[in-house]
Amino acid sequence: DDVDGGDGIDDSRNGNHTSTASTMTNNADGRKAENNNKKKKKKDKKRKRKSEDREDDDDASKKKKKRKSKKKERKKRRKTNESSSHVENDGDDSSNIRSCKDNNDENHFPFEYRHIVAPMVGASELAFRLLCRKYGATLSYTPMMSASQFIKEAENALKNNPDPNATIANSNICDFQTIPQDRPLAVHFSANDPDHFARAAKLVESCCDAIDLNLGCPQRTAYLGHFGSYLLGGKDRQLVLDIVRAGSRAVSIPIFV
């Protein structure tokens, strides 16, 4: 009996070993299949990304070609327009000048203003204006100058200058200088007092073609001095009208704002 019992125990142990081995084999196969699936998914994603990149490249190249064709069309149209304008003018630019003068006459300005050099503080002094005129500028502005400061400096400069031929144009008041070749010229003032603006305009009337009142400067100094764009509020509307009227009464040249 003992011997038979022993054999039964050994048989059960062998069965357990067999089932454990088969389970491990199954687990290994499952892991292998799972890894294969993951690799396959990765490959599929990579393939998909490559195809998307190719599509993007194709779209980009199509867009690039489209831009190039549009650019060529624009150039072609521009050349056609230029050639037709040359034919109309017979190679003579005088018609352009005449049309510009006619336009000026219609707007009641006694000077050409087709190409304008805007006022720039620290830039549009005499030398820069002359350089711009050399390359086609027709109307130039001086840098912005304070009307009240200009009056004070002008009075002192003319009073203390021993040269009897000294004028506003060559006295370097507020860095203002001009010569006969610097025309047409608009003198650019900041002001918040009608009398100061009128007096400053009167001082420079003989050496310029227009007076401009600054109503656009947005800097903090304009806020502190209450001039420039800070005069555009409703409460200062009457003040601005008074400044322009005073300047207009003081001089016979145009007043710009």
PDB file of C-alpha atoms in Angstrom, residues 54 123 156 186 235:
ATOM      1  CA  ARG A  54       4.678  63.712 -47.972  1.00  0.00           C
ATOM      2  CA  ALA A 123      16.365 113.915 -38.571  1.00  0.00           C
ATOM      3  CA  ASN A 156      17.413 137.076 -28.390  1.00  0.00           C
ATOM      4  CA  ALA A 186       6.659 123.748 -44.413  1.00  0.00           C
ATOM      5  CA  LYS A 235     -12.580 120.537 -24.454  1.00  0.00           C
TER       6      LYS A 235
END
